[in-house]
PDB file of C-alpha atoms in Angstrom:
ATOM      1  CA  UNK A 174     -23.992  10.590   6.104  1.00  0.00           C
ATOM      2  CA  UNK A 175     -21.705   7.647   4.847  1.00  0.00           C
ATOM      3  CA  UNK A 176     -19.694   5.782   7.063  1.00  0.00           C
ATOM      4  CA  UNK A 177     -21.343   7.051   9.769  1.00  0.00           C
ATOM      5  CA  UNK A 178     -23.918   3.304  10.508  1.00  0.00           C
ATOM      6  CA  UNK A 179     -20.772   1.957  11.897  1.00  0.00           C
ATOM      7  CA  UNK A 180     -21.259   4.282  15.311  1.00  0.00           C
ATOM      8  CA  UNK A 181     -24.516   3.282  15.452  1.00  0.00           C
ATOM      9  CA  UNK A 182     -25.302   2.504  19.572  1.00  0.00           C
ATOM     10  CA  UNK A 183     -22.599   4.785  20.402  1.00  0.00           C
ATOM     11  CA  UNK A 184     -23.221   7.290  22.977  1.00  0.00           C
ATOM     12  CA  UNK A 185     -22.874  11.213  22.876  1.00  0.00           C
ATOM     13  CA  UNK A 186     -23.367  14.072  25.481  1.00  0.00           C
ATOM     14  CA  UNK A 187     -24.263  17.336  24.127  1.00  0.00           C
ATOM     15  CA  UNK A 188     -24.245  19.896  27.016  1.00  0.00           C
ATOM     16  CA  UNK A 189     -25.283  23.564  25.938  1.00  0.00           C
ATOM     17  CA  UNK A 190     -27.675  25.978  27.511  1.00  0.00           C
ATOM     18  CA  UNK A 191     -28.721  27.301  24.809  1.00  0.00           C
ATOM     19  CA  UNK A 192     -32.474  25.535  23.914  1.00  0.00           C
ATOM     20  CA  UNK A 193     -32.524  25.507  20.217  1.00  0.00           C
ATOM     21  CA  UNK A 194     -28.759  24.870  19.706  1.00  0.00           C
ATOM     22  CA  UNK A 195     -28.982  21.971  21.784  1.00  0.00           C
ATOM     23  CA  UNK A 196     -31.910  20.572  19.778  1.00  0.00           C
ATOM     24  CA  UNK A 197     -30.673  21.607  16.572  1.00  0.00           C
ATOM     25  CA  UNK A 198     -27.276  19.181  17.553  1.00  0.00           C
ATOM     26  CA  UNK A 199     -28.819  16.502  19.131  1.00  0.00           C
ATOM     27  CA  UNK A 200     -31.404  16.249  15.739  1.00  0.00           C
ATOM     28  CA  UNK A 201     -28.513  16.248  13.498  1.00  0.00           C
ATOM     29  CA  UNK A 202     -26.340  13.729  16.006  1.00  0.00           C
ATOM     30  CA  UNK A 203     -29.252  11.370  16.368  1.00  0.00           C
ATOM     31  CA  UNK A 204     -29.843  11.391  12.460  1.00  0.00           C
ATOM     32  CA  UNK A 205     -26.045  10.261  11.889  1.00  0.00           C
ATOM     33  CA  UNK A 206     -27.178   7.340  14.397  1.00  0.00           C
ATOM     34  CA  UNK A 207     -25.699   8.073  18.093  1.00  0.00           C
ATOM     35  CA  UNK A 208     -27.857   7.840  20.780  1.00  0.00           C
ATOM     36  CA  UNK A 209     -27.886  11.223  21.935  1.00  0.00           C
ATOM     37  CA  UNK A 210     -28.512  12.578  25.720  1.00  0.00           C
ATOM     38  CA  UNK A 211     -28.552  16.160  26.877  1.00  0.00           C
ATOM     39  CA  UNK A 212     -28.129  18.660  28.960  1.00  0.00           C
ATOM     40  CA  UNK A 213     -28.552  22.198  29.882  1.00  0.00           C
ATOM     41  CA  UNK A 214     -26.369  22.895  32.474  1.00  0.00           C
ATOM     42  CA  UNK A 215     -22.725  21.173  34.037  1.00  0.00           C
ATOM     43  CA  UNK A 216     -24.732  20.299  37.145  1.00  0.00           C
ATOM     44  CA  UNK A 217     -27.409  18.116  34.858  1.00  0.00           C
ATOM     45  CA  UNK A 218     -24.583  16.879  32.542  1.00  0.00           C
ATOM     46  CA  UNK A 219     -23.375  15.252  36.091  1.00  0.00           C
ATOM     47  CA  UNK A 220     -26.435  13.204  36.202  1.00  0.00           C
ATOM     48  CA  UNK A 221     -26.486  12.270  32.574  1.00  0.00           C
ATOM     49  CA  UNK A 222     -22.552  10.824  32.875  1.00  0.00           C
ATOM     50  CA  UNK A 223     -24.004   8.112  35.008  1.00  0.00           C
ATOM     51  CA  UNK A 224     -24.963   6.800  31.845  1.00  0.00           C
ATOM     52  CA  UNK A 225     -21.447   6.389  30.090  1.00  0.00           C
ATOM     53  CA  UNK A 226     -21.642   8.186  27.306  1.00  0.00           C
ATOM     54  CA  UNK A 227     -18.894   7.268  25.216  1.00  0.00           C
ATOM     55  CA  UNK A 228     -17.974  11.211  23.784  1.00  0.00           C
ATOM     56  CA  UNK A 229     -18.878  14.367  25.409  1.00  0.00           C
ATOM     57  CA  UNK A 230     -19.171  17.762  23.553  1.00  0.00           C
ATOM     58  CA  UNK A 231     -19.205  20.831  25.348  1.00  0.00           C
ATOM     59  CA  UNK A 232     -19.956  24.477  25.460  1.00  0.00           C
ATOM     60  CA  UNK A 233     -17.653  26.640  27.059  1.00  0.00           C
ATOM     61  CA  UNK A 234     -19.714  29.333  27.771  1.00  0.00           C
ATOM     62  CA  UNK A 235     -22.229  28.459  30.468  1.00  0.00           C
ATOM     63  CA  UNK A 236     -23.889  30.280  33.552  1.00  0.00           C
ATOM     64  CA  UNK A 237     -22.794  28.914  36.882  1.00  0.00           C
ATOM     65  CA  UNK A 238     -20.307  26.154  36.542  1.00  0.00           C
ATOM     66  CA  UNK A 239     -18.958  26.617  32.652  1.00  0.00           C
ATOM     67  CA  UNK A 240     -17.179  24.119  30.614  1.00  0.00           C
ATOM     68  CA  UNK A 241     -13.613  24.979  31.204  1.00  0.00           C
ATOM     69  CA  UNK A 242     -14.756  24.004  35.153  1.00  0.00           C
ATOM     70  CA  UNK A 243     -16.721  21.097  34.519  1.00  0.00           C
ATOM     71  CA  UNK A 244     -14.115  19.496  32.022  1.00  0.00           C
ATOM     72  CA  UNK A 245     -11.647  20.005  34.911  1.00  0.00           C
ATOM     73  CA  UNK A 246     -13.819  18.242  37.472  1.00  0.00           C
ATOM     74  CA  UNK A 247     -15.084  15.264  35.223  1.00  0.00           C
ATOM     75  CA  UNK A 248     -11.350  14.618  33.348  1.00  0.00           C
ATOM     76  CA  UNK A 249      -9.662  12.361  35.705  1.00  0.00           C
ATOM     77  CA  UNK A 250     -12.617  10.310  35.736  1.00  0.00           C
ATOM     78  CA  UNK A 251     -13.774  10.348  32.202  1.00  0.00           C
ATOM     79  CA  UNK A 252     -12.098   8.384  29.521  1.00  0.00           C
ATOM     80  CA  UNK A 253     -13.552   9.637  26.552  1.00  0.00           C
ATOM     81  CA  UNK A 254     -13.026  12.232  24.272  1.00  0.00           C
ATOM     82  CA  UNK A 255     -14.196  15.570  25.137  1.00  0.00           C
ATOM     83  CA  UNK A 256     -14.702  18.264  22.241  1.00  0.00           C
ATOM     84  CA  UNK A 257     -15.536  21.886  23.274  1.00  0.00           C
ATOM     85  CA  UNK A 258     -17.775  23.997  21.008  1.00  0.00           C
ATOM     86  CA  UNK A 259     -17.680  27.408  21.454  1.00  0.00           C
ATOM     87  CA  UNK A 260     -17.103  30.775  20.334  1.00  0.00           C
ATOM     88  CA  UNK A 261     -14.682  31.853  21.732  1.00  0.00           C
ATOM     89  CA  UNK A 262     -11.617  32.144  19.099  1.00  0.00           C
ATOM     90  CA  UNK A 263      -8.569  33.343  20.876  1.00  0.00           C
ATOM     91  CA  UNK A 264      -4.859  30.947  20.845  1.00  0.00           C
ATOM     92  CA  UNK A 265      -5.282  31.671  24.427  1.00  0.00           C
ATOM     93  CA  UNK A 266      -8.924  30.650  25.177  1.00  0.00           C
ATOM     94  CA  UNK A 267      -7.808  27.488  22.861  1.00  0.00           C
ATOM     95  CA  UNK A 268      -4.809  26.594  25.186  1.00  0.00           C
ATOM     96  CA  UNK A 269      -6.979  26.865  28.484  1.00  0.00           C
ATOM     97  CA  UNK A 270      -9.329  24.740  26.928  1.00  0.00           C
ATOM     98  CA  UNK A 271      -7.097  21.918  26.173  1.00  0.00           C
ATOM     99  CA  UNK A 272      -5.251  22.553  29.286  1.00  0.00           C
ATOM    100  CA  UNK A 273      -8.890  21.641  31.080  1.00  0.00           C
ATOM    101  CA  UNK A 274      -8.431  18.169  29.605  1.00  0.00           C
ATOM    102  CA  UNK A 275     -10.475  18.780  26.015  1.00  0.00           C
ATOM    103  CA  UNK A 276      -9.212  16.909  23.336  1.00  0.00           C
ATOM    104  CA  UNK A 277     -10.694  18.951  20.355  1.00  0.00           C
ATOM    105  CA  UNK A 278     -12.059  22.502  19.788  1.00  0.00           C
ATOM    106  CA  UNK A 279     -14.697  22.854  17.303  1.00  0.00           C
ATOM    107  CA  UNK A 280     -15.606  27.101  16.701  1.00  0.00           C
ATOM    108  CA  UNK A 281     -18.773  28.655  16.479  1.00  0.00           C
ATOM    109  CA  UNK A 282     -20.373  28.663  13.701  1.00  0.00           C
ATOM    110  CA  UNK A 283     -19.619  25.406  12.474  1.00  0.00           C
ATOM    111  CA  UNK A 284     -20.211  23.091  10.030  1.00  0.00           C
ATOM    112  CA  UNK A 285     -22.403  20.361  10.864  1.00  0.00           C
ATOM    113  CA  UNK A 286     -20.767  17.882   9.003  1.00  0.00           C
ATOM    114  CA  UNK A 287     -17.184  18.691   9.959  1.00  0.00           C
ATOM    115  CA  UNK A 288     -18.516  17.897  13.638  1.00  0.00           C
ATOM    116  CA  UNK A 289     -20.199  14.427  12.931  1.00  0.00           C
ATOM    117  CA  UNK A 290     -16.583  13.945  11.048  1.00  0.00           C
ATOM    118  CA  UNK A 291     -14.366  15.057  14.325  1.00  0.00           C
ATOM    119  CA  UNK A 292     -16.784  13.042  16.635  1.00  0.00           C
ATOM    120  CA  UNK A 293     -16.107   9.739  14.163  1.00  0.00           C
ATOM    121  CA  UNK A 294     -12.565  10.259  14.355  1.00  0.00           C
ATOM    122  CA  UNK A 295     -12.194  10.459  17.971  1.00  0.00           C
ATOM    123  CA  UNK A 296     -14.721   7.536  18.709  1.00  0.00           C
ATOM    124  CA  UNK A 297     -12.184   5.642  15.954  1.00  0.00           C
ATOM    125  CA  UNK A 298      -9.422   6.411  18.068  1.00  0.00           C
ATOM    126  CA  UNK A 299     -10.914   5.189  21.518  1.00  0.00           C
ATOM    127  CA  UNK A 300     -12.291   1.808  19.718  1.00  0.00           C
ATOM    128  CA  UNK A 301      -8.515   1.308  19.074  1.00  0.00           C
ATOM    129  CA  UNK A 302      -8.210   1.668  22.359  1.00  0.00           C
ATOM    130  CA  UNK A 303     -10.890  -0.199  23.294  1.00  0.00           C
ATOM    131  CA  UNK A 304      -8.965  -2.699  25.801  1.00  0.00           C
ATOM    132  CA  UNK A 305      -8.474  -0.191  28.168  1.00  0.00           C
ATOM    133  CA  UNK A 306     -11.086  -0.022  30.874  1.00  0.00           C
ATOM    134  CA  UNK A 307     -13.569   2.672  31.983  1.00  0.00           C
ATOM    135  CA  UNK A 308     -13.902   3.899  34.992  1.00  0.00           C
ATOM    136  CA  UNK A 309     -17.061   3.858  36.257  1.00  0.00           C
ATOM    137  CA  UNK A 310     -17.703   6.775  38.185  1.00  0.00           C
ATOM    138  CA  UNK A 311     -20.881   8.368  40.591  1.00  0.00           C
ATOM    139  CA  UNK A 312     -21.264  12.600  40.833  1.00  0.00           C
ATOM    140  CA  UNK A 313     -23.470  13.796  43.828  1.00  0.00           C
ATOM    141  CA  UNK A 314     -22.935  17.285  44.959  1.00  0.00           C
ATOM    142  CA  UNK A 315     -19.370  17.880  46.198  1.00  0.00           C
ATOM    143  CA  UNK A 316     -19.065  13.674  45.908  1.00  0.00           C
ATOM    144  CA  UNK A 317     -17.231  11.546  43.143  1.00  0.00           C
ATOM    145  CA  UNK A 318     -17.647   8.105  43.798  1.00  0.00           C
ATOM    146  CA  UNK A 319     -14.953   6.103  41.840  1.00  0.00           C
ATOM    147  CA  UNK A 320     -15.971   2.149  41.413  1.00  0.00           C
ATOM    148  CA  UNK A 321     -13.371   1.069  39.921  1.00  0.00           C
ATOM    149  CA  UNK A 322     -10.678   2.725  41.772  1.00  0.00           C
ATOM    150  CA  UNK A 323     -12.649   2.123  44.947  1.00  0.00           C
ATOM    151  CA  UNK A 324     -11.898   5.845  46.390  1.00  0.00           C
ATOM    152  CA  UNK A 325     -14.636   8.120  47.469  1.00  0.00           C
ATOM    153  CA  UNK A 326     -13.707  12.198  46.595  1.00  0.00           C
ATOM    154  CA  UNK A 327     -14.721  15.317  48.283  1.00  0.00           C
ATOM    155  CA  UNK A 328     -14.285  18.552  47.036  1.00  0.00           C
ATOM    156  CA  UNK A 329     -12.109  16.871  44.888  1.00  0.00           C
ATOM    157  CA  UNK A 330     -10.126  15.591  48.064  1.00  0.00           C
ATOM    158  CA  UNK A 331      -9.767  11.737  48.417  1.00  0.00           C
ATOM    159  CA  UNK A 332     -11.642  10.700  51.539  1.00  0.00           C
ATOM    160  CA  UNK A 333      -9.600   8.121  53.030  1.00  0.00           C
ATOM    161  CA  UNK A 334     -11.708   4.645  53.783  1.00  0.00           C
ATOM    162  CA  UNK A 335     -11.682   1.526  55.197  1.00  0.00           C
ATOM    163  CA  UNK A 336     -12.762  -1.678  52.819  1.00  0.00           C
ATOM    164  CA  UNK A 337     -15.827  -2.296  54.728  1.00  0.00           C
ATOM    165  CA  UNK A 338     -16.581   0.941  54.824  1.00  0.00           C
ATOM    166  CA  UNK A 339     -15.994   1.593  51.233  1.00  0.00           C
ATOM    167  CA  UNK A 340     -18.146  -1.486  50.793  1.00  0.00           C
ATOM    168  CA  UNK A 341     -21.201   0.076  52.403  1.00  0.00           C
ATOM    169  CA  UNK A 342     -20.917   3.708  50.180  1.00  0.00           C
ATOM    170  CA  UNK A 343     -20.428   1.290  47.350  1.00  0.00           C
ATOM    171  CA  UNK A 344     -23.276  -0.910  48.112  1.00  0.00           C
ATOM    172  CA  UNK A 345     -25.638   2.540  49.075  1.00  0.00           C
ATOM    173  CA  UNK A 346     -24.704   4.648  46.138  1.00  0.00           C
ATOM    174  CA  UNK A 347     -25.041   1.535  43.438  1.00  0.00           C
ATOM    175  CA  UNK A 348     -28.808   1.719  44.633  1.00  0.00           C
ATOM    176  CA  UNK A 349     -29.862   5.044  45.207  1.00  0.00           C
ATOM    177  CA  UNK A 350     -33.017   6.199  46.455  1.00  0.00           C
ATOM    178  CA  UNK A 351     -33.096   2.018  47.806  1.00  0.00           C
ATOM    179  CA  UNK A 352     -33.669   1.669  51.749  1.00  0.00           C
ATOM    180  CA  UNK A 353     -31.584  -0.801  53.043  1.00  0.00           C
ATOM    181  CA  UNK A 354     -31.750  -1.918  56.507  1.00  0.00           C
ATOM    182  CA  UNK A 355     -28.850  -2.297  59.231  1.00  0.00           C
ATOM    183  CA  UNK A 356     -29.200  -6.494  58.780  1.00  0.00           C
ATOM    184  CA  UNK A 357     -29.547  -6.234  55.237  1.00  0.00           C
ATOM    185  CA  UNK A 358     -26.391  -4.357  55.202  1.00  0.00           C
ATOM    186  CA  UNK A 359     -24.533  -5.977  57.550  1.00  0.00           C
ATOM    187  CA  UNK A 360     -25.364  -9.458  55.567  1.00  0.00           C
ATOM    188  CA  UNK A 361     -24.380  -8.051  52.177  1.00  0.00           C
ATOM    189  CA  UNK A 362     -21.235  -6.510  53.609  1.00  0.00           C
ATOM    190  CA  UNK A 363     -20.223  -8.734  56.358  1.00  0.00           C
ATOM    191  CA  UNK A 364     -21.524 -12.001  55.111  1.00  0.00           C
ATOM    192  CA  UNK A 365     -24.302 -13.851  57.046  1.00  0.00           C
ATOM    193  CA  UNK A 366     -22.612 -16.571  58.408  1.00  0.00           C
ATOM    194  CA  UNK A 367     -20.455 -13.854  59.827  1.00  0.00           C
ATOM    195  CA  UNK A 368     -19.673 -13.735  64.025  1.00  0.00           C
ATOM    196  CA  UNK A 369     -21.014  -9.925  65.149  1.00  0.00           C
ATOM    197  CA  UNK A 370     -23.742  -7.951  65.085  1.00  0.00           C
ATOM    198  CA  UNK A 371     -25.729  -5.861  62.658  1.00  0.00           C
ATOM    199  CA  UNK A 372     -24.984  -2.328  64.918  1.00  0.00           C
ATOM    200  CA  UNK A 373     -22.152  -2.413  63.782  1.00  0.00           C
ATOM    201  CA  UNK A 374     -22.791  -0.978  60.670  1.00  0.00           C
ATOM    202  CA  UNK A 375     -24.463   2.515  62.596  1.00  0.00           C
ATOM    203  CA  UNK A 376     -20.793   2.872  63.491  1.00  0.00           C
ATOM    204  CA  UNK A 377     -19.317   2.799  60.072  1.00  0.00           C
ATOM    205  CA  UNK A 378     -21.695   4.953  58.923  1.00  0.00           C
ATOM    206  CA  UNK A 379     -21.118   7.533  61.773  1.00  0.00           C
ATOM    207  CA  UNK A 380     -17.638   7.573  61.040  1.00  0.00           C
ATOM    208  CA  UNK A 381     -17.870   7.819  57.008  1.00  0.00           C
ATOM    209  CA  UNK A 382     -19.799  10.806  57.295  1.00  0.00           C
ATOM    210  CA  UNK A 383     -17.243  12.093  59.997  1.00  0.00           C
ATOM    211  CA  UNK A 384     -14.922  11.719  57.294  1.00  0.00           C
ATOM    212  CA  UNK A 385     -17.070  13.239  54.520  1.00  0.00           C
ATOM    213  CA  UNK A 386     -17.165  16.282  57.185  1.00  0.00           C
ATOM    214  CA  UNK A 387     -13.976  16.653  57.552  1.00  0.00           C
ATOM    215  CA  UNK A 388     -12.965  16.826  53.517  1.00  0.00           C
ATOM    216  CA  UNK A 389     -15.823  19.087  53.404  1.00  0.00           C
ATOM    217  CA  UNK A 390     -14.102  21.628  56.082  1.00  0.00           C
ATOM    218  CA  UNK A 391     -16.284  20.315  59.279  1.00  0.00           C
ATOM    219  CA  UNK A 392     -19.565  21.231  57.764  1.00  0.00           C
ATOM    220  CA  UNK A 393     -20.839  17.880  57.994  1.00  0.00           C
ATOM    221  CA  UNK A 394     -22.327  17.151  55.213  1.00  0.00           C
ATOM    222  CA  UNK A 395     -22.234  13.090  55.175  1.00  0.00           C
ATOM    223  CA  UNK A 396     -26.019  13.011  56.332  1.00  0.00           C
ATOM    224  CA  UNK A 397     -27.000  14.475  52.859  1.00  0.00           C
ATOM    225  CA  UNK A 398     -25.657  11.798  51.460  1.00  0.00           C
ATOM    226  CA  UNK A 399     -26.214   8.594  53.745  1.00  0.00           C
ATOM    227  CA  UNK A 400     -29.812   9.784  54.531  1.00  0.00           C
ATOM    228  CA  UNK A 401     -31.152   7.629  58.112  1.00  0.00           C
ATOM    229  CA  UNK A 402     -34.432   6.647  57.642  1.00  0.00           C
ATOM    230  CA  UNK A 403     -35.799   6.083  61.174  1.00  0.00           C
ATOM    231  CA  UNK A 404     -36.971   2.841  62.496  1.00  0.00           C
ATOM    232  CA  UNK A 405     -36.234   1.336  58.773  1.00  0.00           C
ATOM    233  CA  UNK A 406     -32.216   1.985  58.144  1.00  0.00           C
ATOM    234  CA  UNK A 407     -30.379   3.818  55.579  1.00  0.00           C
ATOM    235  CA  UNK A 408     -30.378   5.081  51.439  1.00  0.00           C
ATOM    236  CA  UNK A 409     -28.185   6.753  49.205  1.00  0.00           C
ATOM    237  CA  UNK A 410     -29.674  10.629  48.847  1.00  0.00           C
ATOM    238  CA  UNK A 411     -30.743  10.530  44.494  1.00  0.00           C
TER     239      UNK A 411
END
């Protein structure tokens, strides 16, 4: 499709749960030249954000979490454009989806082109606004982890932390799945020329999952997240 080389590199998300629609869109997506990632559900779109995609496009109509949800969740920390396909065709279902945060609405059936032509004209948009930074953002369960703002969400309620302890979710959630132990931490975080003591940092974990907790309604949920891993030290749950 002409003019289409310049997007080339350019990242898309097509979430749908629908098999063969998704394939059909990401074949036709990948053939215009985006780099196209998938998913089937809200909950594995989650995952695939960690990998900045730089236009979403998403379908309303979804078991368990649907779109209208999931663009609500994602929009304060997303930056890009987020087009909703779906087939649903009433003013009002078109006013609750731009109320969500979308910024286009593209109806079922559709044409294929029109879509790689929306897409372009968004991504044209955010290039122009290309000086304006992206947050870069971490989804696990009921946690948003927001980098560049340096607040940690619950439930979509800010969890209010401490620098150093802000530093250790940071330092744990950047490496998932990574064991780090308490003197590892407590150099990285600390410093090692630092005066104290690497227990220390079993303290500010205790207390950020206390706080997790407490977002979360006192279920305390923190250890899902800051996993101990005995006689070793901690890691960020993948």
């Amino acid at each position: 499709m002409s003019g289409l080389a310049e997007c080339k590199q350019q990242r898309l998300l097509v979430v749908d749960d629908e098999a063969d629609i998704l394939a059909m869109l990401a074949g036709f997506l990948r053939g215009c030249g985006y780099l196209v990632l998938t998913a089937g559900s809200a909950e594995e779109a989650l995952g695939q954000l960690a990998k900045q995609p730089d236009c979403l496009l998403l379908d309303i109509q979804m078991p368990g979490q649907d779109g209208l949800q999931f663009c609500r969740r994602i929009r304060s920390h997303f930056a890009g454009p987020i087009i909703f396909l779906t087939a649903r065709i009433e003013e009002v279902d078109k006013l609750q989806g731009f109320a969500a945060g979308a910024d286009d609405y593209i109806v079922k059936p559709f044409s294929l082109r029109e879509l790689a032509a929306r897409v372009q004209a968004h991504l044209r948009r955010e290039a122009r606004h290309a000086a304006a930074e992206r947050t870069q953002v971490c989804f696990l369960g009921d946690l948003t982890v927001d980098f560049s703002q340096r607040c940690l969400f619950c439930q979509g309620q800010e969890v209010s932390l401490t620098k150093k302890e802000f530093d250790i979710v940071e330092l744990l959630a950047q490496n998932p799945g990574q064991v780090f132990d308490k003197e590892r931490i407590y150099e990285r975080i600390w410093g090692w020329d630092s005066e104290g003591e690497s227990s220390v940092v079993a303290e500010h974990i205790r207390r950020i999952r206390a706080k997790i907790a407490a977002a979360a309604g006192g279920n305390e949920p923190g250890r899902q997240y800051i996993e101990t891993v005995w006689g070793v030290g901690y890691k960020w749950v993948k």
